[in-house]
Each structure stands twice: as C-alpha cells, then as structure tokens.
Amino acid sequence: MINDLNQAIADDGTMVTGEKTEAYYRFIADTGKEYYDVPFIYYRGYQAVAEDGRRLEVDKNPETSMVRVFLPKEGMEAGKMEVAVRYEGTVLQKLSYAINIAAVLAVTGASFLYFRKKRKTAQG
C-alpha cells in the first residue's frame, strides 16, 4: 500500500520517491524490477514513457487499483532509468472532443447564417 503520495512501490516492496504533480508522476526506476505501482488511481488512458522515449506497458494493480507500470524485460541494461506517467486519455475520449468541437462550430455557423438571412429579409 502506498503511504506517501510521492512514492512508487516495486514488485519486491522497495519504495522510490518521485515527483508528483496534477499532470504527471516522474521517478527513477531500477531496471532490474518487474514493475512499479505509482500513486495514481488507474483509469484507461494512462501512459508511461521511459527516458529514451519508449512507451511502457501500463495496467491496474488488481489489489489496490493503482497504476502499475511494467518495465521492459529486454533491451535494457542493468541500472536506472527515469519513467514519467501521465493521463493522456483514450481514443474514444479524443474522438468525442472532436465531435463536440465540430458540433459547436456547426451550431455557431448555422446560427450565423440564420440570423444573417433573417436580417436581410427584414431589411429588404
């Protein structure tokens, strides 16, 4: 269980302190660990990125519902790497934002044309 809001817990129970803001959590991971549980409640749309730009697998801890970040098993030298975790949203959320923006623009455009036509008929 995470007691400190700035700590991530590795698969063997060791804790590392990271930097947490509203937008992201950043910590230094030991590449010998399998995973870290970070202090965010899991929702679909979380992304974890290693310092080399590689996306890491993210899932939910089945016991605590916290975000679990899996470290790569291959292609990593023993040592440390910086990991950043943030919420980026899902494809469906991004699609719904685009639909909402298009709907607002369509209603605004239709209203503009309606009132423009109404004003011309009233004058003419």
Backbone as XML, in Angstrom:
<?xml version="1.0"?>
<chain id="A" units="angstrom">
  <residue number="1" name="MET">
    <atom name="N" x="0.843" y="-1.191" z="0.000"/>
    <atom name="CA" x="0.000" y="0.000" z="0.000"/>
    <atom name="C" x="0.884" y="1.248" z="0.000"/>
  </residue>
  <residue number="2" name="ILE">
    <atom name="N" x="0.530" y="2.191" z="-0.819"/>
    <atom name="CA" x="1.295" y="3.433" z="-0.915"/>
    <atom name="C" x="0.867" y="4.358" z="0.221"/>
  </residue>
  <residue number="3" name="ASN">
    <atom name="N" x="1.829" y="4.732" z="1.076"/>
    <atom name="CA" x="1.527" y="5.614" z="2.204"/>
    <atom name="C" x="1.892" y="7.055" z="1.905"/>
  </residue>
  <residue number="4" name="ASP">
    <atom name="N" x="2.907" y="7.258" z="1.113"/>
    <atom name="CA" x="3.363" y="8.592" z="0.752"/>
    <atom name="C" x="2.931" y="8.869" z="-0.685"/>
  </residue>
  <residue number="5" name="LEU">
    <atom name="N" x="2.317" y="10.012" z="-0.922"/>
    <atom name="CA" x="1.806" y="10.333" z="-2.251"/>
    <atom name="C" x="2.898" y="10.513" z="-3.296"/>
  </residue>
  <residue number="6" name="ASN">
    <atom name="N" x="4.154" y="10.527" z="-2.881"/>
    <atom name="CA" x="5.254" y="10.688" z="-3.824"/>
    <atom name="C" x="6.060" y="9.412" z="-3.989"/>
  </residue>
  <residue number="7" name="GLN">
    <atom name="N" x="5.552" y="8.276" z="-3.518"/>
    <atom name="CA" x="6.317" y="7.043" z="-3.586"/>
    <atom name="C" x="5.718" y="6.038" z="-4.553"/>
  </residue>
  <residue number="8" name="ALA">
    <atom name="N" x="6.607" y="5.369" z="-5.269"/>
    <atom name="CA" x="6.229" y="4.241" z="-6.112"/>
    <atom name="C" x="6.779" y="2.993" z="-5.441"/>
  </residue>
  <residue number="9" name="ILE">
    <atom name="N" x="6.026" y="1.883" z="-5.553"/>
    <atom name="CA" x="6.432" y="0.637" z="-4.912"/>
    <atom name="C" x="6.745" y="-0.389" z="-5.990"/>
  </residue>
  <residue number="10" name="ALA">
    <atom name="N" x="7.940" y="-0.987" z="-5.892"/>
    <atom name="CA" x="8.369" y="-2.004" z="-6.857"/>
    <atom name="C" x="7.756" y="-3.351" z="-6.502"/>
  </residue>
  <residue number="11" name="ASP">
    <atom name="N" x="7.927" y="-4.313" z="-7.408"/>
    <atom name="CA" x="7.376" y="-5.643" z="-7.218"/>
    <atom name="C" x="7.893" y="-6.335" z="-5.962"/>
  </residue>
  <residue number="12" name="ASP">
    <atom name="N" x="9.089" y="-5.983" z="-5.504"/>
    <atom name="CA" x="9.646" y="-6.610" z="-4.306"/>
    <atom name="C" x="9.367" y="-5.806" z="-3.042"/>
  </residue>
  <residue number="13" name="GLY">
    <atom name="N" x="8.570" y="-4.746" z="-3.144"/>
    <atom name="CA" x="8.193" y="-3.945" z="-1.978"/>
    <atom name="C" x="9.081" y="-2.747" z="-1.703"/>
  </residue>
  <residue number="14" name="THR">
    <atom name="N" x="10.167" y="-2.596" z="-2.444"/>
    <atom name="CA" x="11.020" y="-1.423" z="-2.227"/>
    <atom name="C" x="10.312" y="-0.180" z="-2.763"/>
  </residue>
  <residue number="15" name="MET">
    <atom name="N" x="10.571" y="0.927" z="-2.095"/>
    <atom name="CA" x="9.914" y="2.179" z="-2.459"/>
    <atom name="C" x="10.926" y="3.169" z="-3.013"/>
  </residue>
  <residue number="16" name="VAL">
    <atom name="N" x="10.485" y="3.942" z="-3.998"/>
    <atom name="CA" x="11.282" y="5.051" z="-4.509"/>
    <atom name="C" x="10.419" y="6.305" z="-4.468"/>
  </residue>
  <residue number="17" name="THR">
    <atom name="N" x="11.049" y="7.409" z="-4.153"/>
    <atom name="CA" x="10.342" y="8.677" z="-4.106"/>
    <atom name="C" x="10.470" y="9.352" z="-5.458"/>
  </residue>
  <residue number="18" name="GLY">
    <atom name="N" x="9.359" y="9.865" z="-5.945"/>
    <atom name="CA" x="9.348" y="10.560" z="-7.220"/>
    <atom name="C" x="8.766" y="11.946" z="-7.069"/>
  </residue>
  <residue number="19" name="GLU">
    <atom name="N" x="8.517" y="12.570" z="-8.200"/>
    <atom name="CA" x="7.944" y="13.917" z="-8.249"/>
    <atom name="C" x="6.533" y="13.812" z="-8.819"/>
  </residue>
  <residue number="20" name="LYS">
    <atom name="N" x="5.555" y="14.259" z="-8.049"/>
    <atom name="CA" x="4.162" y="14.155" z="-8.487"/>
    <atom name="C" x="3.551" y="15.536" z="-8.609"/>
  </residue>
  <residue number="21" name="THR">
    <atom name="N" x="2.896" y="15.782" z="-9.751"/>
    <atom name="CA" x="2.102" y="16.991" z="-9.953"/>
    <atom name="C" x="0.706" y="16.532" z="-10.353"/>
  </residue>
  <residue number="22" name="GLU">
    <atom name="N" x="-0.167" y="17.462" z="-10.663"/>
    <atom name="CA" x="-1.502" y="17.088" z="-11.133"/>
    <atom name="C" x="-1.442" y="16.413" z="-12.494"/>
  </residue>
  <residue number="23" name="ALA">
    <atom name="N" x="-0.409" y="16.696" z="-13.275"/>
    <atom name="CA" x="-0.345" y="16.212" z="-14.648"/>
    <atom name="C" x="0.469" y="14.928" z="-14.815"/>
  </residue>
  <residue number="24" name="TYR">
    <atom name="N" x="1.462" y="14.694" z="-13.977"/>
    <atom name="CA" x="2.330" y="13.545" z="-14.188"/>
    <atom name="C" x="2.964" y="13.092" z="-12.883"/>
  </residue>
  <residue number="25" name="TYR">
    <atom name="N" x="3.573" y="11.918" z="-12.944"/>
    <atom name="CA" x="4.409" y="11.397" z="-11.858"/>
    <atom name="C" x="5.699" y="10.924" z="-12.506"/>
  </residue>
  <residue number="26" name="ARG">
    <atom name="N" x="6.819" y="11.361" z="-11.978"/>
    <atom name="CA" x="8.120" y="11.024" z="-12.551"/>
    <atom name="C" x="8.988" y="10.412" z="-11.445"/>
  </residue>
  <residue number="27" name="PHE">
    <atom name="N" x="9.651" y="9.297" z="-11.772"/>
    <atom name="CA" x="10.500" y="8.655" z="-10.781"/>
    <atom name="C" x="11.661" y="7.937" z="-11.477"/>
  </residue>
  <residue number="28" name="ILE">
    <atom name="N" x="12.665" y="7.578" z="-10.692"/>
    <atom name="CA" x="13.823" y="6.840" z="-11.188"/>
    <atom name="C" x="13.599" y="5.373" z="-10.826"/>
  </residue>
  <residue number="29" name="ALA">
    <atom name="N" x="13.517" y="4.526" z="-11.856"/>
    <atom name="CA" x="13.241" y="3.107" z="-11.666"/>
    <atom name="C" x="14.519" y="2.292" z="-11.769"/>
  </residue>
  <residue number="30" name="ASP">
    <atom name="N" x="14.569" y="1.239" z="-10.981"/>
    <atom name="CA" x="15.643" y="0.256" z="-11.091"/>
    <atom name="C" x="15.234" y="-0.710" z="-12.195"/>
  </residue>
  <residue number="31" name="THR">
    <atom name="N" x="16.029" y="-0.822" z="-13.243"/>
    <atom name="CA" x="15.651" y="-1.643" z="-14.393"/>
    <atom name="C" x="15.622" y="-3.134" z="-14.081"/>
  </residue>
  <residue number="32" name="GLY">
    <atom name="N" x="16.106" y="-3.532" z="-12.916"/>
    <atom name="CA" x="16.052" y="-4.931" z="-12.514"/>
    <atom name="C" x="14.695" y="-5.338" z="-11.967"/>
  </residue>
  <residue number="33" name="LYS">
    <atom name="N" x="13.811" y="-4.376" z="-11.713"/>
    <atom name="CA" x="12.479" y="-4.678" z="-11.173"/>
    <atom name="C" x="11.532" y="-5.030" z="-12.315"/>
  </residue>
  <residue number="34" name="GLU">
    <atom name="N" x="10.481" y="-5.773" z="-11.979"/>
    <atom name="CA" x="9.484" y="-6.155" z="-12.978"/>
    <atom name="C" x="8.485" y="-5.024" z="-13.215"/>
  </residue>
  <residue number="35" name="TYR">
    <atom name="N" x="8.020" y="-4.401" z="-12.120"/>
    <atom name="CA" x="7.029" y="-3.326" z="-12.239"/>
    <atom name="C" x="7.099" y="-2.404" z="-11.038"/>
  </residue>
  <residue number="36" name="TYR">
    <atom name="N" x="6.437" y="-1.253" z="-11.180"/>
    <atom name="CA" x="6.251" y="-0.299" z="-10.083"/>
    <atom name="C" x="4.782" y="0.093" z="-10.042"/>
  </residue>
  <residue number="37" name="ASP">
    <atom name="N" x="4.224" y="0.213" z="-8.829"/>
    <atom name="CA" x="2.891" y="0.778" z="-8.635"/>
    <atom name="C" x="3.075" y="2.242" z="-8.270"/>
  </residue>
  <residue number="38" name="VAL">
    <atom name="N" x="2.452" y="3.123" z="-9.044"/>
    <atom name="CA" x="2.631" y="4.565" z="-8.837"/>
    <atom name="C" x="1.366" y="5.164" z="-8.217"/>
  </residue>
  <residue number="39" name="PRO">
    <atom name="N" x="1.489" y="6.324" z="-7.564"/>
    <atom name="CA" x="0.371" y="6.882" z="-6.795"/>
    <atom name="C" x="-0.685" y="7.607" z="-7.629"/>
  </residue>
  <residue number="40" name="PHE">
    <atom name="N" x="-1.263" y="6.898" z="-8.592"/>
    <atom name="CA" x="-2.418" y="7.376" z="-9.344"/>
    <atom name="C" x="-3.448" y="6.252" z="-9.336"/>
  </residue>
  <residue number="41" name="ILE">
    <atom name="N" x="-4.711" y="6.584" z="-9.183"/>
    <atom name="CA" x="-5.764" y="5.588" z="-9.327"/>
    <atom name="C" x="-5.918" y="5.294" z="-10.807"/>
  </residue>
  <residue number="42" name="TYR">
    <atom name="N" x="-5.982" y="4.010" z="-11.150"/>
    <atom name="CA" x="-5.980" y="3.606" z="-12.551"/>
    <atom name="C" x="-7.282" y="3.951" z="-13.270"/>
  </residue>
  <residue number="43" name="TYR">
    <atom name="N" x="-7.143" y="4.526" z="-14.436"/>
    <atom name="CA" x="-8.205" y="4.712" z="-15.417"/>
    <atom name="C" x="-7.585" y="4.381" z="-16.767"/>
  </residue>
  <residue number="44" name="ARG">
    <atom name="N" x="-8.383" y="3.930" z="-17.699"/>
    <atom name="CA" x="-7.848" y="3.737" z="-19.050"/>
    <atom name="C" x="-7.370" y="5.084" z="-19.566"/>
  </residue>
  <residue number="45" name="GLY">
    <atom name="N" x="-6.247" y="5.085" z="-20.237"/>
    <atom name="CA" x="-5.710" y="6.326" z="-20.787"/>
    <atom name="C" x="-4.400" y="6.751" z="-20.165"/>
  </residue>
  <residue number="46" name="TYR">
    <atom name="N" x="-3.955" y="6.071" z="-19.091"/>
    <atom name="CA" x="-2.639" y="6.402" z="-18.536"/>
    <atom name="C" x="-1.561" y="5.879" z="-19.458"/>
  </residue>
  <residue number="47" name="GLN">
    <atom name="N" x="-0.494" y="6.650" z="-19.597"/>
    <atom name="CA" x="0.646" y="6.276" z="-20.423"/>
    <atom name="C" x="1.906" y="6.441" z="-19.583"/>
  </residue>
  <residue number="48" name="ALA">
    <atom name="N" x="2.851" y="5.536" z="-19.789"/>
    <atom name="CA" x="4.156" y="5.643" z="-19.135"/>
    <atom name="C" x="5.221" y="5.659" z="-20.220"/>
  </residue>
  <residue number="49" name="VAL">
    <atom name="N" x="6.186" y="6.549" z="-20.059"/>
    <atom name="CA" x="7.241" y="6.706" z="-21.056"/>
    <atom name="C" x="8.583" y="6.682" z="-20.340"/>
  </residue>
  <residue number="50" name="ALA">
    <atom name="N" x="9.508" y="5.887" z="-20.869"/>
    <atom name="CA" x="10.873" y="5.843" z="-20.337"/>
    <atom name="C" x="11.647" y="7.037" z="-20.872"/>
  </residue>
  <residue number="51" name="GLU">
    <atom name="N" x="12.791" y="7.295" z="-20.268"/>
    <atom name="CA" x="13.588" y="8.457" z="-20.670"/>
    <atom name="C" x="14.054" y="8.390" z="-22.122"/>
  </residue>
  <residue number="52" name="ASP">
    <atom name="N" x="14.135" y="7.186" z="-22.687"/>
    <atom name="CA" x="14.550" y="7.053" z="-24.090"/>
    <atom name="C" x="13.372" y="7.181" z="-25.062"/>
  </residue>
  <residue number="53" name="GLY">
    <atom name="N" x="12.178" y="7.489" z="-24.536"/>
    <atom name="CA" x="11.002" y="7.684" z="-25.378"/>
    <atom name="C" x="10.171" y="6.435" z="-25.585"/>
  </residue>
  <residue number="54" name="ARG">
    <atom name="N" x="10.630" y="5.321" z="-25.085"/>
    <atom name="CA" x="9.907" y="4.058" z="-25.229"/>
    <atom name="C" x="8.665" y="4.053" z="-24.335"/>
  </residue>
  <residue number="55" name="ARG">
    <atom name="N" x="7.522" y="3.669" z="-24.932"/>
    <atom name="CA" x="6.287" y="3.535" z="-24.151"/>
    <atom name="C" x="6.331" y="2.242" z="-23.356"/>
  </residue>
  <residue number="56" name="LEU">
    <atom name="N" x="5.927" y="2.319" z="-22.109"/>
    <atom name="CA" x="5.926" y="1.162" z="-21.230"/>
    <atom name="C" x="4.502" y="0.670" z="-21.024"/>
  </residue>
  <residue number="57" name="GLU">
    <atom name="N" x="4.377" y="-0.610" z="-20.751"/>
    <atom name="CA" x="3.051" y="-1.188" z="-20.515"/>
    <atom name="C" x="2.499" y="-0.683" z="-19.186"/>
  </residue>
  <residue number="58" name="VAL">
    <atom name="N" x="1.205" y="-0.325" z="-19.195"/>
    <atom name="CA" x="0.518" y="0.171" z="-18.006"/>
    <atom name="C" x="-0.728" y="-0.675" z="-17.787"/>
  </residue>
  <residue number="59" name="ASP">
    <atom name="N" x="-0.975" y="-1.023" z="-16.542"/>
    <atom name="CA" x="-2.168" y="-1.792" z="-16.191"/>
    <atom name="C" x="-2.606" y="-1.396" z="-14.794"/>
  </residue>
  <residue number="60" name="LYS">
    <atom name="N" x="-3.633" y="-2.062" z="-14.291"/>
    <atom name="CA" x="-4.169" y="-1.774" z="-12.957"/>
    <atom name="C" x="-3.676" y="-2.827" z="-11.975"/>
  </residue>
  <residue number="61" name="ASN">
    <atom name="N" x="-3.234" y="-2.378" z="-10.805"/>
    <atom name="CA" x="-2.912" y="-3.305" z="-9.736"/>
    <atom name="C" x="-4.238" y="-3.908" z="-9.267"/>
  </residue>
  <residue number="62" name="PRO">
    <atom name="N" x="-4.423" y="-5.226" z="-9.354"/>
    <atom name="CA" x="-5.711" y="-5.830" z="-9.032"/>
    <atom name="C" x="-6.118" y="-5.694" z="-7.563"/>
  </residue>
  <residue number="63" name="GLU">
    <atom name="N" x="-5.156" y="-5.443" z="-6.672"/>
    <atom name="CA" x="-5.462" y="-5.329" z="-5.248"/>
    <atom name="C" x="-5.772" y="-3.911" z="-4.818"/>
  </residue>
  <residue number="64" name="THR">
    <atom name="N" x="-5.032" y="-2.933" z="-5.360"/>
    <atom name="CA" x="-5.171" y="-1.551" z="-4.888"/>
    <atom name="C" x="-5.784" y="-0.608" z="-5.912"/>
  </residue>
  <residue number="65" name="SER">
    <atom name="N" x="-5.932" y="-1.052" z="-7.157"/>
    <atom name="CA" x="-6.448" y="-0.228" z="-8.264"/>
    <atom name="C" x="-5.547" y="0.954" z="-8.607"/>
  </residue>
  <residue number="66" name="MET">
    <atom name="N" x="-4.282" y="0.876" z="-8.217"/>
    <atom name="CA" x="-3.328" y="1.917" z="-8.580"/>
    <atom name="C" x="-2.734" y="1.591" z="-9.953"/>
  </residue>
  <residue number="67" name="VAL">
    <atom name="N" x="-2.124" y="2.582" z="-10.571"/>
    <atom name="CA" x="-1.477" y="2.389" z="-11.866"/>
    <atom name="C" x="-0.215" y="1.545" z="-11.662"/>
  </residue>
  <residue number="68" name="ARG">
    <atom name="N" x="-0.103" y="0.497" z="-12.460"/>
    <atom name="CA" x="1.084" y="-0.366" z="-12.418"/>
    <atom name="C" x="1.831" y="-0.200" z="-13.734"/>
  </residue>
  <residue number="69" name="VAL">
    <atom name="N" x="3.120" y="0.140" z="-13.639"/>
    <atom name="CA" x="3.975" y="0.340" z="-14.809"/>
    <atom name="C" x="4.957" y="-0.833" z="-14.886"/>
  </residue>
  <residue number="70" name="PHE">
    <atom name="N" x="4.923" y="-1.545" z="-16.003"/>
    <atom name="CA" x="5.831" y="-2.671" z="-16.211"/>
    <atom name="C" x="7.076" y="-2.184" z="-16.943"/>
  </residue>
  <residue number="71" name="LEU">
    <atom name="N" x="8.219" y="-2.576" z="-16.423"/>
    <atom name="CA" x="9.477" y="-2.202" z="-17.057"/>
    <atom name="C" x="9.805" y="-3.205" z="-18.152"/>
  </residue>
  <residue number="72" name="PRO">
    <atom name="N" x="10.495" y="-2.777" z="-19.196"/>
    <atom name="CA" x="10.826" y="-3.699" z="-20.290"/>
    <atom name="C" x="11.764" y="-4.794" z="-19.799"/>
  </residue>
  <residue number="73" name="LYS">
    <atom name="N" x="11.525" y="-5.996" z="-20.288"/>
    <atom name="CA" x="12.354" y="-7.127" z="-19.885"/>
    <atom name="C" x="13.570" y="-7.272" z="-20.788"/>
  </residue>
  <residue number="74" name="GLU">
    <atom name="N" x="13.461" y="-6.815" z="-22.016"/>
    <atom name="CA" x="14.536" y="-6.992" z="-22.986"/>
    <atom name="C" x="15.046" y="-5.638" z="-23.457"/>
  </residue>
  <residue number="75" name="GLY">
    <atom name="N" x="16.296" y="-5.627" z="-23.822"/>
    <atom name="CA" x="16.880" y="-4.421" z="-24.395"/>
    <atom name="C" x="17.250" y="-3.368" z="-23.375"/>
  </residue>
  <residue number="76" name="MET">
    <atom name="N" x="17.247" y="-3.730" z="-22.089"/>
    <atom name="CA" x="17.597" y="-2.761" z="-21.049"/>
    <atom name="C" x="18.861" y="-3.216" z="-20.333"/>
  </residue>
  <residue number="77" name="GLU">
    <atom name="N" x="19.772" y="-2.293" z="-20.133"/>
    <atom name="CA" x="20.954" y="-2.584" z="-19.336"/>
    <atom name="C" x="20.576" y="-2.455" z="-17.868"/>
  </residue>
  <residue number="78" name="ALA">
    <atom name="N" x="21.278" y="-3.181" z="-17.021"/>
    <atom name="CA" x="21.041" y="-3.061" z="-15.582"/>
    <atom name="C" x="21.391" y="-1.643" z="-15.155"/>
  </residue>
  <residue number="79" name="GLY">
    <atom name="N" x="20.586" y="-1.098" z="-14.300"/>
    <atom name="CA" x="20.824" y="0.261" z="-13.827"/>
    <atom name="C" x="19.530" y="0.975" z="-13.521"/>
  </residue>
  <residue number="80" name="LYS">
    <atom name="N" x="19.514" y="2.244" z="-13.838"/>
    <atom name="CA" x="18.353" y="3.088" z="-13.517"/>
    <atom name="C" x="17.864" y="3.777" z="-14.784"/>
  </residue>
  <residue number="81" name="MET">
    <atom name="N" x="16.578" y="4.098" z="-14.783"/>
    <atom name="CA" x="16.025" y="4.897" z="-15.875"/>
    <atom name="C" x="14.887" y="5.748" z="-15.315"/>
  </residue>
  <residue number="82" name="GLU">
    <atom name="N" x="14.710" y="6.909" z="-15.907"/>
    <atom name="CA" x="13.613" y="7.787" z="-15.494"/>
    <atom name="C" x="12.347" y="7.366" z="-16.225"/>
  </residue>
  <residue number="83" name="VAL">
    <atom name="N" x="11.240" y="7.316" z="-15.465"/>
    <atom name="CA" x="9.936" y="6.965" z="-16.017"/>
    <atom name="C" x="8.964" y="8.098" z="-15.694"/>
  </residue>
  <residue number="84" name="ALA">
    <atom name="N" x="8.179" y="8.503" z="-16.675"/>
    <atom name="CA" x="7.148" y="9.525" z="-16.472"/>
    <atom name="C" x="5.796" y="8.895" z="-16.792"/>
  </residue>
  <residue number="85" name="VAL">
    <atom name="N" x="4.830" y="9.093" z="-15.881"/>
    <atom name="CA" x="3.480" y="8.552" z="-16.036"/>
    <atom name="C" x="2.515" y="9.729" z="-16.058"/>
  </residue>
  <residue number="86" name="ARG">
    <atom name="N" x="1.621" y="9.722" z="-17.051"/>
    <atom name="CA" x="0.610" y="10.797" z="-17.110"/>
    <atom name="C" x="-0.650" y="10.271" z="-17.772"/>
  </residue>
  <residue number="87" name="TYR">
    <atom name="N" x="-1.728" y="11.001" z="-17.558"/>
    <atom name="CA" x="-3.008" y="10.629" z="-18.155"/>
    <atom name="C" x="-3.136" y="11.335" z="-19.491"/>
  </residue>
  <residue number="88" name="GLU">
    <atom name="N" x="-3.266" y="10.550" z="-20.563"/>
    <atom name="CA" x="-3.400" y="11.123" z="-21.906"/>
    <atom name="C" x="-4.795" y="10.952" z="-22.475"/>
  </residue>
  <residue number="89" name="GLY">
    <atom name="N" x="-5.634" y="10.169" z="-21.846"/>
    <atom name="CA" x="-6.984" y="9.941" z="-22.351"/>
    <atom name="C" x="-7.026" y="8.784" z="-23.332"/>
  </residue>
  <residue number="90" name="THR">
    <atom name="N" x="-8.234" y="8.356" z="-23.646"/>
    <atom name="CA" x="-8.420" y="7.247" z="-24.577"/>
    <atom name="C" x="-8.761" y="7.783" z="-25.967"/>
  </residue>
  <residue number="91" name="VAL">
    <atom name="N" x="-8.699" y="6.921" z="-26.952"/>
    <atom name="CA" x="-9.057" y="7.295" z="-28.324"/>
    <atom name="C" x="-10.516" y="7.753" z="-28.366"/>
  </residue>
  <residue number="92" name="LEU">
    <atom name="N" x="-11.382" y="7.059" z="-27.658"/>
    <atom name="CA" x="-12.804" y="7.423" z="-27.630"/>
    <atom name="C" x="-13.013" y="8.816" z="-27.039"/>
  </residue>
  <residue number="93" name="GLN">
    <atom name="N" x="-12.274" y="9.148" z="-25.991"/>
    <atom name="CA" x="-12.387" y="10.490" z="-25.409"/>
    <atom name="C" x="-11.940" y="11.557" z="-26.407"/>
  </residue>
  <residue number="94" name="LYS">
    <atom name="N" x="-10.840" y="11.300" z="-27.079"/>
    <atom name="CA" x="-10.333" y="12.279" z="-28.051"/>
    <atom name="C" x="-11.307" y="12.442" z="-29.214"/>
  </residue>
  <residue number="95" name="LEU">
    <atom name="N" x="-11.910" y="11.335" z="-29.647"/>
    <atom name="CA" x="-12.909" y="11.390" z="-30.706"/>
    <atom name="C" x="-14.136" y="12.186" z="-30.263"/>
  </residue>
  <residue number="96" name="SER">
    <atom name="N" x="-14.570" y="11.985" z="-29.023"/>
    <atom name="CA" x="-15.737" y="12.729" z="-28.540"/>
    <atom name="C" x="-15.439" y="14.223" z="-28.428"/>
  </residue>
  <residue number="97" name="TYR">
    <atom name="N" x="-14.207" y="14.597" z="-28.048"/>
    <atom name="CA" x="-13.834" y="16.017" z="-28.022"/>
    <atom name="C" x="-13.930" y="16.618" z="-29.421"/>
  </residue>
  <residue number="98" name="ALA">
    <atom name="N" x="-13.448" y="15.890" z="-30.417"/>
    <atom name="CA" x="-13.501" y="16.381" z="-31.802"/>
    <atom name="C" x="-14.948" y="16.525" z="-32.267"/>
  </residue>
  <residue number="99" name="ILE">
    <atom name="N" x="-15.796" y="15.567" z="-31.931"/>
    <atom name="CA" x="-17.215" y="15.650" z="-32.310"/>
    <atom name="C" x="-17.879" y="16.839" z="-31.629"/>
  </residue>
  <residue number="100" name="ASN">
    <atom name="N" x="-17.577" y="17.066" z="-30.356"/>
    <atom name="CA" x="-18.152" y="18.214" z="-29.642"/>
    <atom name="C" x="-17.721" y="19.536" z="-30.272"/>
  </residue>
  <residue number="101" name="ILE">
    <atom name="N" x="-16.464" y="19.657" z="-30.620"/>
    <atom name="CA" x="-15.976" y="20.886" z="-31.249"/>
    <atom name="C" x="-16.654" y="21.089" z="-32.601"/>
  </residue>
  <residue number="102" name="ALA">
    <atom name="N" x="-16.783" y="20.012" z="-33.382"/>
    <atom name="CA" x="-17.453" y="20.118" z="-34.682"/>
    <atom name="C" x="-18.909" y="20.529" z="-34.511"/>
  </residue>
  <residue number="103" name="ALA">
    <atom name="N" x="-19.577" y="19.984" z="-33.487"/>
    <atom name="CA" x="-20.985" y="20.335" z="-33.243"/>
    <atom name="C" x="-21.123" y="21.808" z="-32.856"/>
  </residue>
  <residue number="104" name="VAL">
    <atom name="N" x="-20.235" y="22.300" z="-32.012"/>
    <atom name="CA" x="-20.277" y="23.717" z="-31.613"/>
    <atom name="C" x="-20.044" y="24.609" z="-32.826"/>
  </residue>
  <residue number="105" name="LEU">
    <atom name="N" x="-19.068" y="24.253" z="-33.655"/>
    <atom name="CA" x="-18.816" y="25.044" z="-34.858"/>
    <atom name="C" x="-20.003" y="25.004" z="-35.817"/>
  </residue>
  <residue number="106" name="ALA">
    <atom name="N" x="-20.647" y="23.839" z="-35.971"/>
    <atom name="CA" x="-21.807" y="23.714" z="-36.860"/>
    <atom name="C" x="-22.972" y="24.553" z="-36.356"/>
  </residue>
  <residue number="107" name="VAL">
    <atom name="N" x="-23.248" y="24.512" z="-35.062"/>
    <atom name="CA" x="-24.348" y="25.306" z="-34.491"/>
    <atom name="C" x="-24.042" y="26.794" z="-34.609"/>
  </residue>
  <residue number="108" name="THR">
    <atom name="N" x="-22.804" y="27.178" z="-34.351"/>
    <atom name="CA" x="-22.413" y="28.584" z="-34.473"/>
    <atom name="C" x="-22.568" y="29.057" z="-35.925"/>
  </residue>
  <residue number="109" name="GLY">
    <atom name="N" x="-22.088" y="28.255" z="-36.866"/>
    <atom name="CA" x="-22.213" y="28.607" z="-38.285"/>
    <atom name="C" x="-23.658" y="28.674" z="-38.736"/>
  </residue>
  <residue number="110" name="ALA">
    <atom name="N" x="-24.484" y="27.717" z="-38.325"/>
    <atom name="CA" x="-25.898" y="27.711" z="-38.700"/>
    <atom name="C" x="-26.616" y="28.920" z="-38.109"/>
  </residue>
  <residue number="111" name="SER">
    <atom name="N" x="-26.289" y="29.258" z="-36.854"/>
    <atom name="CA" x="-26.909" y="30.431" z="-36.217"/>
    <atom name="C" x="-26.526" y="31.708" z="-36.952"/>
  </residue>
  <residue number="112" name="PHE">
    <atom name="N" x="-25.259" y="31.813" z="-37.328"/>
    <atom name="CA" x="-24.796" y="32.980" z="-38.052"/>
    <atom name="C" x="-25.546" y="33.119" z="-39.375"/>
  </residue>
  <residue number="113" name="LEU">
    <atom name="N" x="-25.654" y="32.026" z="-40.129"/>
    <atom name="CA" x="-26.359" y="32.066" z="-41.413"/>
    <atom name="C" x="-27.842" y="32.368" z="-41.230"/>
  </residue>
  <residue number="114" name="TYR">
    <atom name="N" x="-28.464" y="31.807" z="-40.213"/>
    <atom name="CA" x="-29.885" y="32.042" z="-39.954"/>
    <atom name="C" x="-30.142" y="33.515" z="-39.665"/>
  </residue>
  <residue number="115" name="PHE">
    <atom name="N" x="-29.358" y="34.089" z="-38.748"/>
    <atom name="CA" x="-29.580" y="35.489" z="-38.393"/>
    <atom name="C" x="-29.182" y="36.438" z="-39.521"/>
  </residue>
  <residue number="116" name="ARG">
    <atom name="N" x="-28.206" y="36.051" z="-40.307"/>
    <atom name="CA" x="-27.830" y="36.864" z="-41.461"/>
    <atom name="C" x="-28.976" y="36.893" z="-42.483"/>
  </residue>
  <residue number="117" name="LYS">
    <atom name="N" x="-29.557" y="35.727" z="-42.749"/>
    <atom name="CA" x="-30.675" y="35.640" z="-43.692"/>
    <atom name="C" x="-31.899" y="36.385" z="-43.150"/>
  </residue>
  <residue number="118" name="LYS">
    <atom name="N" x="-32.155" y="36.236" z="-41.848"/>
    <atom name="CA" x="-33.294" y="36.908" z="-41.222"/>
    <atom name="C" x="-33.136" y="38.427" z="-41.299"/>
  </residue>
  <residue number="119" name="ARG">
    <atom name="N" x="-31.913" y="38.904" z="-41.097"/>
    <atom name="CA" x="-31.657" y="40.347" z="-41.147"/>
    <atom name="C" x="-31.827" y="40.874" z="-42.562"/>
  </residue>
  <residue number="120" name="LYS">
    <atom name="N" x="-31.390" y="40.125" z="-43.579"/>
    <atom name="CA" x="-31.543" y="40.540" z="-44.965"/>
    <atom name="C" x="-33.012" y="40.605" z="-45.351"/>
  </residue>
  <residue number="121" name="THR">
    <atom name="N" x="-33.814" y="39.618" z="-44.901"/>
    <atom name="CA" x="-35.260" y="39.619" z="-45.246"/>
    <atom name="C" x="-35.975" y="40.765" z="-44.547"/>
  </residue>
  <residue number="122" name="ALA">
    <atom name="N" x="-35.537" y="41.121" z="-43.357"/>
    <atom name="CA" x="-36.178" y="42.210" z="-42.635"/>
    <atom name="C" x="-35.856" y="43.555" z="-43.275"/>
  </residue>
  <residue number="123" name="GLN">
    <atom name="N" x="-34.688" y="43.692" z="-43.849"/>
    <atom name="CA" x="-34.277" y="44.938" z="-44.481"/>
    <atom name="C" x="-34.801" y="45.061" z="-45.905"/>
  </residue>
  <residue number="124" name="GLY">
    <atom name="N" x="-34.951" y="43.942" z="-46.557"/>
    <atom name="CA" x="-35.217" y="44.005" z="-47.980"/>
    <atom name="C" x="-36.603" y="43.843" z="-48.363"/>
  </residue>
</chain>
